[in-house]
Amino acid sequence: MTPSPAALPSSADDGGARRDYQVFRRLVIALLVVACAGPLALNVADPDLWGHVLYAEEWIADGKLPRTATHTYTAEGHPWVNHENLAELALAYGFRTLGVPGMLAAKVVLGMAILLLMSLAAQRQGVRPIAAWATFLLVSYNLHAFFPLRPQLLSFLCCAVMLFVIERAFDAWGYRRTDFTNTRRKSDNSPIEWRWLMGLPVLFVVWANSHGGFALGLVLLAAILGGRAIELVYRLGAAGVGRAMGLLGVGAACGAATLATPYGYGLHLWMKGSLGQPRPEITEWLAPQPGNPVFWPFVSLLALSIAAYAFTDRRRDAVKMVVLALVAWQAASHLRHIAFFALLCGFWLPPHLQSIAGRLRNRAVEGLPTAHLNSWMRVGIASALAGAIGLQALFLGQRIAAFPVYRSWYPVDALQWMSEQRAAGNLLVSFNWAQYALAALAPEMRVQFDGRFRTCYPQEVIDRHFDFLLGDGSPRFRSETSGPIDGARTLEIDRPDYVLVDRKYQNAVSVMANAGEAEDSEWTLVYQDAVAQVWGRRDVVDEVSSSQFVPPDRRFVSEHLSHTAVQWPALPRLKTPQPSTTGLTEVAGRGADAPAKPYNEG
């Protein structure tokens, strides 16, 4: 924060020292800004990224958006509500034009644009840059875990734009009854900048076509505008009803704008059914736990928000406090809402935190002697700050330059092996690997279930998959028509040709081991490393007459674990190059990012 005048040299001879303090302040701000970019540069490959790009590329190639499930043999003809279509197009075109490093850089720019909107809002409220960016550093660490390349990024951007617009629209909002009456008595203008609110419906058209987070955005908007409408009526009486109705009209227009999607009202009906059912199998829908990377940043931000409103000297906005409390409750219930809590804190906490910090600073410097720094100390402090900025920038550059797909996380080598065997047919694969498998093996291979979840799969298919993956050892939500939990049921009903097992899921490993050991077993293990197993149906891989017969010398079973990584999209290296129109191959140059050694590296 800016040093208090009491802490600065006051004589005319110390003008140079004052300039040095200004330099230090600017360097600290620059350090905070670069530090905020670090968490937003997360370069971990999201499991669904392969699918997002693949589906958008197929949409571009076909010229129309698929309305039924693709690349699956268990949900053929089932309606597919792709509520992330605009985000997927952005990802596909982004990789086409910018490449992998360019997309990682664009992601950081998007994140910093969100923080810049917060900074502009804080500046208009008189918050010093150091106080603002110190707050944003904690905000960025709360966003960190939610900032891989994924459609949710557009949801965060839209939410930030909405909050900024609301701040500008109510920039002149009065704090007391007399503020409202005096404003009305002096002119006919209300304390609302209506021109800012007029663009919100357009924002919600974009948001509704980008990510399902628009539903939370509508709830936030309704709560804020509804709260302001109540304040207008309470403070102005009948004179405020017209403006209150205007605010409600803006909210209604935004709600109507979300109908401008390929699905119209069908999207809302689907969301009502989908969000009305719990998802205990998906980590992001669980409550944060101490083991989660974002747990302690969230706890810190929650404690900071409570302290900010408890000890501030500024007016406490009842509407903001209620909304922040509701979102904090949702964040404490579902991991994925922590990001939205962080966004609200970034816009609403800085004025209160500066109020507290200013009071503490004034008490701390009271009675302290004037600080004098010799030239060596000034140079040393400036050099240390510049060096810290350089190290942060170096770290940021390294994050942007690499987009690793780790062999210890993903079945890079297993998919390489399957590609070499020209594996084709129906594949049962852990849902978190399924879209990577599709990018590597489609169209020859179709999957039983993937990360699209309820957007294109009936609940019974989902239940069979998680019965196989999790069994009854984890919290589950199941359809009443799915019957008792039976991990082997998907092998019997869906009859895949291959099974690609993520060995972290012990239930799936156990199911396949039992199936392989049965006296009349239909399954044989054809590939294994420390990360994955590939099982083939015996009539597919053991029969010499089969086109996919795998002789013993081409089978690979070991406990080999590689900690190396390959650049995304990490698609298999093909022995015979084949033309392709998918952006995934065009981005990577299919095979260019394949392992330098085959699956049995070392």
PDB file of C-alpha atoms in Angstrom, residues 74-174:
ATOM      1  CA  THR A  74     -24.970 -47.274 -26.018  1.00  0.00           C
ATOM      2  CA  ALA A  75     -26.891 -44.073 -26.752  1.00  0.00           C
ATOM      3  CA  GLU A  76     -27.406 -44.082 -30.516  1.00  0.00           C
ATOM      4  CA  GLY A  77     -30.283 -41.760 -31.408  1.00  0.00           C
ATOM      5  CA  HIS A  78     -30.415 -40.319 -27.880  1.00  0.00           C
ATOM      6  CA  PRO A  79     -30.859 -36.494 -27.876  1.00  0.00           C
ATOM      7  CA  TRP A  80     -27.646 -34.561 -27.338  1.00  0.00           C
ATOM      8  CA  VAL A  81     -27.970 -31.126 -25.725  1.00  0.00           C
ATOM      9  CA  ASN A  82     -24.580 -29.561 -26.408  1.00  0.00           C
ATOM     10  CA  HIS A  83     -24.825 -26.485 -24.201  1.00  0.00           C
ATOM     11  CA  GLU A  84     -21.161 -25.569 -24.808  1.00  0.00           C
ATOM     12  CA  ASN A  85     -21.294 -25.250 -28.589  1.00  0.00           C
ATOM     13  CA  LEU A  86     -19.935 -21.686 -28.851  1.00  0.00           C
ATOM     14  CA  ALA A  87     -17.081 -22.446 -26.457  1.00  0.00           C
ATOM     15  CA  GLU A  88     -16.197 -25.575 -28.427  1.00  0.00           C
ATOM     16  CA  LEU A  89     -16.059 -23.591 -31.666  1.00  0.00           C
ATOM     17  CA  ALA A  90     -13.809 -21.060 -29.955  1.00  0.00           C
ATOM     18  CA  LEU A  91     -11.477 -23.844 -28.822  1.00  0.00           C
ATOM     19  CA  ALA A  92     -11.361 -25.478 -32.250  1.00  0.00           C
ATOM     20  CA  TYR A  93     -10.727 -22.247 -34.160  1.00  0.00           C
ATOM     21  CA  GLY A  94      -8.303 -21.129 -31.476  1.00  0.00           C
ATOM     22  CA  PHE A  95      -6.122 -24.209 -31.837  1.00  0.00           C
ATOM     23  CA  ARG A  96      -6.317 -23.886 -35.623  1.00  0.00           C
ATOM     24  CA  THR A  97      -5.107 -20.285 -35.659  1.00  0.00           C
ATOM     25  CA  LEU A  98      -3.027 -19.877 -32.497  1.00  0.00           C
ATOM     26  CA  GLY A  99      -1.646 -23.344 -31.907  1.00  0.00           C
ATOM     27  CA  VAL A 100      -1.029 -24.831 -28.483  1.00  0.00           C
ATOM     28  CA  PRO A 101       1.243 -22.116 -26.987  1.00  0.00           C
ATOM     29  CA  GLY A 102      -1.013 -19.423 -28.406  1.00  0.00           C
ATOM     30  CA  MET A 103      -4.067 -20.940 -26.743  1.00  0.00           C
ATOM     31  CA  LEU A 104      -2.268 -21.191 -23.400  1.00  0.00           C
ATOM     32  CA  ALA A 105      -1.286 -17.533 -23.724  1.00  0.00           C
ATOM     33  CA  ALA A 106      -4.851 -16.586 -24.695  1.00  0.00           C
ATOM     34  CA  LYS A 107      -6.119 -18.334 -21.574  1.00  0.00           C
ATOM     35  CA  VAL A 108      -3.851 -16.198 -19.399  1.00  0.00           C
ATOM     36  CA  VAL A 109      -4.980 -13.063 -21.237  1.00  0.00           C
ATOM     37  CA  LEU A 110      -8.611 -14.036 -20.592  1.00  0.00           C
ATOM     38  CA  GLY A 111      -7.893 -14.498 -16.899  1.00  0.00           C
ATOM     39  CA  MET A 112      -6.037 -11.212 -16.641  1.00  0.00           C
ATOM     40  CA  ALA A 113      -8.914  -9.471 -18.446  1.00  0.00           C
ATOM     41  CA  ILE A 114     -11.185 -10.688 -15.634  1.00  0.00           C
ATOM     42  CA  LEU A 115      -8.806  -9.245 -13.020  1.00  0.00           C
ATOM     43  CA  LEU A 116      -8.531  -6.012 -15.020  1.00  0.00           C
ATOM     44  CA  LEU A 117     -12.316  -5.584 -14.843  1.00  0.00           C
ATOM     45  CA  MET A 118     -12.055  -6.011 -11.070  1.00  0.00           C
ATOM     46  CA  SER A 119      -9.240  -3.450 -11.001  1.00  0.00           C
ATOM     47  CA  LEU A 120     -11.284  -0.901 -12.960  1.00  0.00           C
ATOM     48  CA  ALA A 121     -14.213  -1.372 -10.613  1.00  0.00           C
ATOM     49  CA  ALA A 122     -11.931  -0.980  -7.574  1.00  0.00           C
ATOM     50  CA  GLN A 123     -10.321   2.131  -9.041  1.00  0.00           C
ATOM     51  CA  ARG A 124     -13.703   3.822  -9.406  1.00  0.00           C
ATOM     52  CA  GLN A 125     -14.261   3.190  -5.701  1.00  0.00           C
ATOM     53  CA  GLY A 126     -10.971   4.822  -4.760  1.00  0.00           C
ATOM     54  CA  VAL A 127      -9.083   1.620  -3.974  1.00  0.00           C
ATOM     55  CA  ARG A 128      -5.315   1.878  -4.289  1.00  0.00           C
ATOM     56  CA  PRO A 129      -3.764  -0.494  -6.845  1.00  0.00           C
ATOM     57  CA  ILE A 130      -1.632  -2.320  -4.266  1.00  0.00           C
ATOM     58  CA  ALA A 131      -4.654  -3.087  -2.073  1.00  0.00           C
ATOM     59  CA  ALA A 132      -6.639  -4.220  -5.112  1.00  0.00           C
ATOM     60  CA  TRP A 133      -3.998  -6.481  -6.649  1.00  0.00           C
ATOM     61  CA  ALA A 134      -3.091  -7.986  -3.282  1.00  0.00           C
ATOM     62  CA  THR A 135      -6.728  -9.068  -3.044  1.00  0.00           C
ATOM     63  CA  PHE A 136      -6.717 -10.329  -6.617  1.00  0.00           C
ATOM     64  CA  LEU A 137      -3.726 -12.560  -5.847  1.00  0.00           C
ATOM     65  CA  LEU A 138      -5.857 -14.582  -3.438  1.00  0.00           C
ATOM     66  CA  VAL A 139      -8.711 -14.505  -5.954  1.00  0.00           C
ATOM     67  CA  SER A 140      -6.438 -15.930  -8.667  1.00  0.00           C
ATOM     68  CA  TYR A 141      -5.352 -18.777  -6.393  1.00  0.00           C
ATOM     69  CA  ASN A 142      -9.014 -19.617  -5.853  1.00  0.00           C
ATOM     70  CA  LEU A 143      -9.506 -19.655  -9.638  1.00  0.00           C
ATOM     71  CA  HIS A 144      -6.360 -21.713 -10.186  1.00  0.00           C
ATOM     72  CA  ALA A 145      -7.870 -25.211 -10.080  1.00  0.00           C
ATOM     73  CA  PHE A 146     -10.710 -24.156 -12.399  1.00  0.00           C
ATOM     74  CA  PHE A 147      -8.513 -22.607 -15.083  1.00  0.00           C
ATOM     75  CA  PRO A 148      -7.456 -25.333 -17.502  1.00  0.00           C
ATOM     76  CA  LEU A 149      -8.581 -24.873 -21.105  1.00  0.00           C
ATOM     77  CA  ARG A 150     -12.290 -25.637 -20.886  1.00  0.00           C
ATOM     78  CA  PRO A 151     -15.663 -24.004 -21.669  1.00  0.00           C
ATOM     79  CA  GLN A 152     -16.022 -22.827 -18.064  1.00  0.00           C
ATOM     80  CA  LEU A 153     -13.512 -20.066 -18.845  1.00  0.00           C
ATOM     81  CA  LEU A 154     -16.112 -18.273 -20.954  1.00  0.00           C
ATOM     82  CA  SER A 155     -18.568 -18.640 -18.084  1.00  0.00           C
ATOM     83  CA  PHE A 156     -16.096 -16.914 -15.754  1.00  0.00           C
ATOM     84  CA  LEU A 157     -15.516 -14.139 -18.280  1.00  0.00           C
ATOM     85  CA  CYS A 158     -19.246 -13.571 -18.802  1.00  0.00           C
ATOM     86  CA  CYS A 159     -19.817 -13.505 -15.051  1.00  0.00           C
ATOM     87  CA  ALA A 160     -17.033 -10.937 -14.612  1.00  0.00           C
ATOM     88  CA  VAL A 161     -18.457  -8.747 -17.381  1.00  0.00           C
ATOM     89  CA  MET A 162     -21.914  -8.966 -15.776  1.00  0.00           C
ATOM     90  CA  LEU A 163     -20.567  -7.949 -12.364  1.00  0.00           C
ATOM     91  CA  PHE A 164     -18.593  -5.063 -13.868  1.00  0.00           C
ATOM     92  CA  VAL A 165     -21.659  -3.831 -15.750  1.00  0.00           C
ATOM     93  CA  ILE A 166     -23.725  -3.981 -12.568  1.00  0.00           C
ATOM     94  CA  GLU A 167     -21.073  -2.028 -10.667  1.00  0.00           C
ATOM     95  CA  ARG A 168     -21.097   0.681 -13.336  1.00  0.00           C
ATOM     96  CA  ALA A 169     -24.879   0.745 -13.528  1.00  0.00           C
ATOM     97  CA  PHE A 170     -25.165   1.391  -9.777  1.00  0.00           C
ATOM     98  CA  ASP A 171     -22.092   3.604  -9.539  1.00  0.00           C
ATOM     99  CA  ALA A 172     -24.159   6.513  -8.210  1.00  0.00           C
ATOM    100  CA  TRP A 173     -26.318   4.400  -5.921  1.00  0.00           C
ATOM    101  CA  GLY A 174     -27.343   6.329  -2.775  1.00  0.00           C
TER     102      GLY A 174
END
